[in-house]
Structures are given as structure tokens and as C-alpha cells.
XYZ file of C-alpha atoms in Angstrom:
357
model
C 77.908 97.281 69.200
C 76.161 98.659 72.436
C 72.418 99.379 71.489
C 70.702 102.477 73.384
C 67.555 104.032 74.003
C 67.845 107.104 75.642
C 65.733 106.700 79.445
C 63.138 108.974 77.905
C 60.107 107.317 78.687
C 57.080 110.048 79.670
C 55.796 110.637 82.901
C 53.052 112.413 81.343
C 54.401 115.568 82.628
C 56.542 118.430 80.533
C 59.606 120.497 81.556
C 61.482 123.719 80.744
C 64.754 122.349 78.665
C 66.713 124.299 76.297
C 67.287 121.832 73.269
C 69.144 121.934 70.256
C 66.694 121.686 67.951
C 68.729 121.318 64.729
C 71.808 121.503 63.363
C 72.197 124.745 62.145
C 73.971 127.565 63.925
C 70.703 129.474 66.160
C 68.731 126.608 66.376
C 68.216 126.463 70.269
C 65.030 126.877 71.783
C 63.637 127.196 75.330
C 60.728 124.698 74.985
C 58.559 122.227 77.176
C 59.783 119.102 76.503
C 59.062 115.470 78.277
C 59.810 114.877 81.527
C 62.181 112.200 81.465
C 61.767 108.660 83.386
C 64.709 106.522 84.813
C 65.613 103.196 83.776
C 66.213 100.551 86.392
C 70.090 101.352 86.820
C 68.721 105.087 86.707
C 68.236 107.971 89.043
C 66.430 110.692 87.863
C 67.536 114.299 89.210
C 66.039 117.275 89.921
C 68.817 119.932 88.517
C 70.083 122.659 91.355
C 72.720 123.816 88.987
C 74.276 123.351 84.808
C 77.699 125.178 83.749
C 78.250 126.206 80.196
C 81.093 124.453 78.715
C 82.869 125.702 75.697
C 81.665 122.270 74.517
C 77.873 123.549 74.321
C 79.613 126.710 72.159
C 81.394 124.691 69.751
C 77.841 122.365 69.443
C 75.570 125.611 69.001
C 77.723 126.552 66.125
C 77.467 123.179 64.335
C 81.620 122.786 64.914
C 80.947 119.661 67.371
C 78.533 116.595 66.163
C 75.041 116.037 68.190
C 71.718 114.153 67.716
C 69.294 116.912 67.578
C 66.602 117.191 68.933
C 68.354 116.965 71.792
C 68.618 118.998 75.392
C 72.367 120.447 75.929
C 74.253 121.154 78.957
C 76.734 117.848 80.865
C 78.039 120.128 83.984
C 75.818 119.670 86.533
C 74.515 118.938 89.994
C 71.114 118.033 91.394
C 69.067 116.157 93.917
C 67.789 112.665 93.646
C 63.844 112.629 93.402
C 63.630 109.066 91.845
C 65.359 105.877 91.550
C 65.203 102.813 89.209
C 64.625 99.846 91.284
C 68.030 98.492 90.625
C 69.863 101.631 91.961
C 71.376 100.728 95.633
C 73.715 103.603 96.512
C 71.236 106.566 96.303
C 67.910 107.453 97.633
C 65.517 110.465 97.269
C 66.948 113.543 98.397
C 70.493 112.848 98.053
C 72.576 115.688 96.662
C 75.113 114.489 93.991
C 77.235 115.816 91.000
C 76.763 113.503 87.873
C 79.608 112.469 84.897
C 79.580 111.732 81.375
C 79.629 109.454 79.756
C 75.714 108.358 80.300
C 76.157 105.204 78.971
C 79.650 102.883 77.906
C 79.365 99.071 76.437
C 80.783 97.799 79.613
C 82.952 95.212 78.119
C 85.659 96.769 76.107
C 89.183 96.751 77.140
C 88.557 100.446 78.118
C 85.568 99.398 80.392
C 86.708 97.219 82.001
C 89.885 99.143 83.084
C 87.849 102.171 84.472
C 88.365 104.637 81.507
C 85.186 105.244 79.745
C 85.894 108.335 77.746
C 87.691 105.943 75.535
C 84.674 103.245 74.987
C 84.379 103.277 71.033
C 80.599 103.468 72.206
C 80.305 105.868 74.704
C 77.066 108.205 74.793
C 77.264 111.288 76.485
C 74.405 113.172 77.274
C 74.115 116.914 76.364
C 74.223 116.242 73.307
C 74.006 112.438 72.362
C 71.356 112.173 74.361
C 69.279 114.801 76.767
C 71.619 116.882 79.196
C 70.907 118.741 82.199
C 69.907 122.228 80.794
C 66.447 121.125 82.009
C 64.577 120.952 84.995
C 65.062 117.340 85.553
C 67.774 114.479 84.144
C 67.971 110.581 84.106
C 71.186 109.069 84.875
C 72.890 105.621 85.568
C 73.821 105.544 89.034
C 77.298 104.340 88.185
C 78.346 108.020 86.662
C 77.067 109.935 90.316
C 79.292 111.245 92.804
C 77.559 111.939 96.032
C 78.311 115.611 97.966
C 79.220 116.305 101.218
C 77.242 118.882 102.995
C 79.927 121.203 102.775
C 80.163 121.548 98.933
C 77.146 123.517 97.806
C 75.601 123.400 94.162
C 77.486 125.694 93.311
C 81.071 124.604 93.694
C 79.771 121.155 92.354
C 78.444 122.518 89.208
C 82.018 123.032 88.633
C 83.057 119.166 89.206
C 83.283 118.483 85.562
C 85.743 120.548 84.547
C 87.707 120.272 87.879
C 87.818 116.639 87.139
C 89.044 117.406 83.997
C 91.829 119.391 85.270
C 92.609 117.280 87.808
C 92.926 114.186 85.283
C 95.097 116.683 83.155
C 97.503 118.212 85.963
C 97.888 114.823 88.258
C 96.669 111.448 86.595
C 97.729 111.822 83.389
C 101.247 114.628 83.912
C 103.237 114.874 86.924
C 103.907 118.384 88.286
C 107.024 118.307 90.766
C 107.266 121.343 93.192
C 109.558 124.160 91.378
C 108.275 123.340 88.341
C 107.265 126.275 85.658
C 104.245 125.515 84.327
C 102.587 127.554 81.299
C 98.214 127.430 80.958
C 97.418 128.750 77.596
C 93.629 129.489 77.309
C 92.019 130.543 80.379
C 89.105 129.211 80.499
C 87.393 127.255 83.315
C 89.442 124.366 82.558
C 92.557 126.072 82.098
C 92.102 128.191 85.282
C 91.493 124.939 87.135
C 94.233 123.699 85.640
C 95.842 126.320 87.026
C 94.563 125.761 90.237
C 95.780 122.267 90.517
C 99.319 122.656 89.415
C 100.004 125.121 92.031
C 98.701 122.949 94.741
C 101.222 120.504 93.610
C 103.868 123.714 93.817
C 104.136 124.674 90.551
C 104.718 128.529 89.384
C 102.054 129.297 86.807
C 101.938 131.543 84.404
C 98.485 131.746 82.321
C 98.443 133.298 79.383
C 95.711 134.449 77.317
C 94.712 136.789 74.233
C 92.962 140.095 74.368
C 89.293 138.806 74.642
C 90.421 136.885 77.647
C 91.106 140.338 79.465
C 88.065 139.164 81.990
C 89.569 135.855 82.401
C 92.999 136.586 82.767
C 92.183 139.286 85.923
C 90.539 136.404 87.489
C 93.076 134.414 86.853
C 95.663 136.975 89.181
C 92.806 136.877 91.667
C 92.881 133.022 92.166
C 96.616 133.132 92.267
C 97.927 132.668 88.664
C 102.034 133.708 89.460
C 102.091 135.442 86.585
C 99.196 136.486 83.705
C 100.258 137.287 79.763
C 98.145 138.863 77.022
C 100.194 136.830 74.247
C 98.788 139.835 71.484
C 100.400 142.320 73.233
C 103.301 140.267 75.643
C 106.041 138.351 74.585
C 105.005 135.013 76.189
C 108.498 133.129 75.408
C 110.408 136.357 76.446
C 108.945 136.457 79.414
C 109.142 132.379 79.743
C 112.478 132.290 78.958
C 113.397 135.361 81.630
C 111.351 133.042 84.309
C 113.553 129.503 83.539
C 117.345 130.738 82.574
C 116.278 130.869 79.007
C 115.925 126.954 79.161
C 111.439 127.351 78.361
C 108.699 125.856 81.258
C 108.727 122.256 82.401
C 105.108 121.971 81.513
C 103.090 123.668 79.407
C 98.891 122.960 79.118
C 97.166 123.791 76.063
C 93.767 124.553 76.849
C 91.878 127.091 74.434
C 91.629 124.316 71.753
C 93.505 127.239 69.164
C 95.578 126.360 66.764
C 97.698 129.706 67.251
C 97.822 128.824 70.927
C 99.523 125.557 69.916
C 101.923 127.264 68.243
C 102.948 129.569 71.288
C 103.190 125.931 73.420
C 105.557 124.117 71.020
C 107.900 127.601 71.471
C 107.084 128.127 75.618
C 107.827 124.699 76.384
C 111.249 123.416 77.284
C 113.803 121.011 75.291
C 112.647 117.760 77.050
C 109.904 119.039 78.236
C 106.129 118.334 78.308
C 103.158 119.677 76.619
C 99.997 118.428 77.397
C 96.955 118.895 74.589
C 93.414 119.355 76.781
C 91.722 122.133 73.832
C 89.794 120.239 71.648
C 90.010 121.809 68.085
C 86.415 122.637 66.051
C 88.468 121.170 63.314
C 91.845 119.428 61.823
C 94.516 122.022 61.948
C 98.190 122.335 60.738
C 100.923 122.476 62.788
C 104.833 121.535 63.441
C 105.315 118.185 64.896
C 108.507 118.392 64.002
C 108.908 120.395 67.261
C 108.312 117.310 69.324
C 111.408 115.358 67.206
C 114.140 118.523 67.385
C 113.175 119.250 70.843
C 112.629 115.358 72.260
C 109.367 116.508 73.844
C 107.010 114.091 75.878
C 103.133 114.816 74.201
C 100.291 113.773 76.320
C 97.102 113.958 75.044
C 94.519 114.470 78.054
C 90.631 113.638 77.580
C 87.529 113.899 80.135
C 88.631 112.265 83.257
C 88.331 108.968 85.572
C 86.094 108.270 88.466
C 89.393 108.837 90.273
C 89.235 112.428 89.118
C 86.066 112.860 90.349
C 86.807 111.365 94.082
C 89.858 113.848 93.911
C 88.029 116.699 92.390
C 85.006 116.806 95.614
C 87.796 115.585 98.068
C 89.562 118.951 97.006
C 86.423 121.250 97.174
C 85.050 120.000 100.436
C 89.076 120.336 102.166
C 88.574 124.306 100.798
C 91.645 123.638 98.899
C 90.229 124.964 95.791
C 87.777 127.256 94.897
C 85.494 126.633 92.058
C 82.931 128.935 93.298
C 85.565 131.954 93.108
C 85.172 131.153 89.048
C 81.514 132.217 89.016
C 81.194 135.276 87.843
C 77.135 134.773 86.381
C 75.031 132.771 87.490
C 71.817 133.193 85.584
C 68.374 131.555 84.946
C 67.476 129.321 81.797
C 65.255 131.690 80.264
C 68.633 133.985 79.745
C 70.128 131.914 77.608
C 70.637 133.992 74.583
C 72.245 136.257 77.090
C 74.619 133.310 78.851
C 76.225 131.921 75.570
C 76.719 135.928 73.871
C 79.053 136.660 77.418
C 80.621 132.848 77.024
C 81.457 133.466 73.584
C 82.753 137.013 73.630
C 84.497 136.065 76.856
C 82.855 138.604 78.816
C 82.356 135.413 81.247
C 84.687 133.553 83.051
C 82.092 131.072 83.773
C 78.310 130.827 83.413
C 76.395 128.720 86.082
C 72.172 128.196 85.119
C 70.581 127.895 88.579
C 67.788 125.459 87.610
C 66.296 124.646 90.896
C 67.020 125.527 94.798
């Protein structure tokens, strides 16, 4: 097994990080904390910009595992001020967007065929190891995607979970023009989702719950087709009015709800696909049987490629989507009591900590 010391070793200097200082729900504290140093296959960033991911919810309320003490936050963007000596690609001042995971074995089957996220060793930082919700991060070279100078902090703060769309929507499901696709959960992820599958000609039809009122207007503002409040709409009414009564080619389960899971199995189409991108705080029942009676094809998508990634920037710096449009606070570390109450309550479409200029 891959043995790992996080790049942690002092400068002598401290920074503002917000760390998870425990594992109880509340225990997250705005603190100075060690400036990190990078390793020799390291650069070390100074953060521009961190997104909060419903990831960092579900790990401040003790429903995801971490290694506190630990700094949270894997969504982010920055500019190089340091580089290990065996780091050739990057130099100081380069602006770049950064991936998990921080560190893989390298020589599992996984590795070694480019998909890291399933490395039975993998060590993500934000909550493995120290994240980006700080003033400065360490990270191997190998996970950083350089920017053009058309994609500003920003839209790349919002790389991650593009990539994770993207990996969703095109590497992993095929959307064909004409196609009907159904987003439940509109989150960042599902709204990129969204995003995506109409660039590949899909109609889209997001659909959402009654907290999600914020997200769901956003989602008719950056072109959703059609947007459903499933606790007060009939989603498969209206799906079945949309397709002849035959239920959408593709549906995307994205809020990570059991309840929404339900709605999918019923929304999608007989011989049709539903893709699972929600991760669930916890086991939950539901009826599999649905993918026997109905001969569905179910695709389990998780974090993304580097391929993802190329696509992802590719896609922001063409203006073909807009990440930024997502915003809707962007807010300094010091509010962070404020940032996850308006995540949680869904007040927020997305949250963006400017760290540094």
C-alpha cells in the first residue's frame, strides 16, 4: 500500500485556513495554520479562488469520512509561487486550476489506465489531506491544468465540477441530439450537467424540490428547456407529455436523495439510461427491480479524467459555457459561517471564497 506524508513541511510562516478541526458537526474554525511547503513533484499555489462543494456540507456534518485536523475546500484555482525542483511544466506565476486526487499509488490497474478516482489508495485533499480553503496549497504537478488568459479565476474555480459534468454527460453517457434528458438536483453539478447535455442537443428539463426555488430560476436563466418543482409538479406527467408517454432517454441523478432516485427510476424511459452522479450521506433503499422490468442501462459516474479537465477549460475559454453565470456569492473566508448556512438552505446556487487577487 502507497505510504503518504502530506507536503506539510513549515516554512516558518502561518496562514489563514479554515480547518476541520474534529469530527463533530460545528467543529470548523478559521485559524492560522502552517504554511505549507512543496515536495519535489510539488507546486505550491497561492489560492485566487475555492468553491463550496456539497462535498464540504456532507463533511461538516460528519456524513462524509475526513482526517481532521485537516483544511477543507478541493475546487480551486491559484497562481504558482513555488515549485519542487522536479516540477518541469510550471513556473512561478503561472495561473492554473488544480484536481483531486492529490496523490494515487501510480501502479494499479486504475493508474496506469488514466483513472485515478478509482486507485484503492487515492488521497484527496480537502479533506484527506489540507485543501485549498487557505491562503496557499501544495500540489503534484501531475493533477494541474494550466489557464488560458481568457478564463479568469473565476470561471476556473468552477473546473471541478464542470469536469465532473462533463465526465458524466460525454465520457461516461452518450447524449444524441433530440434526446430528452431529465437533471434531478440542481446543484452546480447538475446545472452543469445541464449545461453540457444541451450543447450536445439535448432538451433538458431540471427538476428540483422547493428549497431549490433559487436554483431552479437560475437554471431557466442558463437555458434549462424546461424547470419542475417535483413537491408541487408532476415530474413524470409532465415527462411523459414531453416524449409520447414513452419517459426521457436520459435521466441524471444529481442531488445524492434517495427520494430523487425514486422520481429517476419512474422519469426515465423503458430502455433507457439513468446515470447515478449524487453521492448518498448513507446506504439507502430502493427498487432495483426497476432496472430488470424496465431493461435499463445504470451508469454509475464518479469525479472525472484528465480528459474531462482538457474538455472542461477547452469549453470555458471557446465561451461555450458559462460557469461564471453560476456565481451568485462570492464571499471572503472569514464569512464562512455565512457561505455554508446559504449552501445548505439553498439560498446559493454556488458559493465562490475569493482567497487572493
Amino acid at each position: 500500500m502507497m505510504s503518504y506524508t502530506p507536503a506539510n513541511s513549515q516554512v516558518g510562516e502561518c496562514m489563514q485556513a479554515l480547518v476541520k478541526t474534529g469530527h463533530a458537526v460545528g467543529d470548523l474554525e478559521l485559524k492560522d495554520w502552517p504554511e505549507p511547503a512543496p515536495a519535489p513533484d510539488e507546486v505550491k499555489l497561492r489560492v485566487a479562488a475555492a468553491g463550496i462543494c456539497g462535498t464540504d456540507i456532507h463533511i461538516i456534518k460528519g456524513e462524509r469520512p475526513s482526517r481532521p485536523p485537516v483544511v477543507l475546500g478541493h475546487e480551486f484555482c491559484g497562481t504558482v509561487v513555488e515549485a519542487g525542483p522536479r516540477v518541469q511544466h510550471f513556473k512561478l506565476g503561472d495561473r492554473i486550476a488544480a484536481s483531486n486526487p492529490a496523490r494515487t499509488c501510480g501502479e494499479c490497474y486504475h493508474c496506469r489506465a488514466g483513472n485515478p478516482f478509482m486507485c484503492l489508495h487515492r488521497v484527496s485533499a480537502g479533506y484527506m489531506i489540507d485543501g485549498a480553503f487557505a491562503e496557499y496549497i501544495c500540489i503534484r504537478a501531475e493533477r494541474c491544468h494550466p489557464l488560458p488568459d481568457n478564463v479568469s479565476f473565476r470561471q476556473a474555480a468552477l473546473g471541478e465540477p464542470l469536469s465532473v459534468a462533463v465526465h458524466a454527460a460525454i465520457e461516461r453517457t452518450t447524449v444524441h441530439a433530440g434526446d430528452l434528458v431529465v437533471v434531478s438536483g440542481p446543484g452546480a453539478v447538475g446545472l452543469l450537467t445541464m449545461l453540457v447535455a444541451r450543447l450536445e442537443g439535448a432538451r433538458v428539463v431540471v427538476a428540483g424540490i422547493a428549497q431549490d426555488r433559487a436554483r431552479l430560476a437560475r437554471a431557466r436563466q442558463l437555458g434549462a428547456d424546461l424547470i419542475v418543482d417535483s413537491s408541487k409538479e408532476d415530474l413524470l406527467a409532465i415527462v411523459r407529455e414531453l416524449t409520447q408517454n414513452e419517459g426521457a432517454d436520459l435521466v441524471y441523478e444529481c442531488a445524492g436523495v434517495a427520494s430523487s432516485l425514486d422520481l429517476c427510476w419512474e422519469a426515465v424511459k423503458r430502455g433507457g439510461t439513468l446515470t447515478q452522479v449524487g453521492i448518498y450521506p448513507s446506504r439507502i433503499e430502493t427498487d432495483l427491480n426497476k432496472v430488470v422490468m424496465k431493461e435499463l442501462t445504470l451508469v454509475g459516474s464518479f469525479g472525472y479524467l484528465w480528459s474531462s479537465w482538457r474538455r472542461s477549460i477547452q469549453l470555458l475559454s471557446e465561451g461555450r459555457i458559462n460557469a461564471e453565470a453560476l456565481i451568485s456569492h462570492e464571499m471572503p473566508l472569514t464569512e464562512f459561517e455565512q457561505a455554508f448556512r446559504i449552501t445548505r438552505d439553498g439560498t446559493a446556487t454556488k458559493v465562490v471564497f475569493k482567497i487572493a487577487n
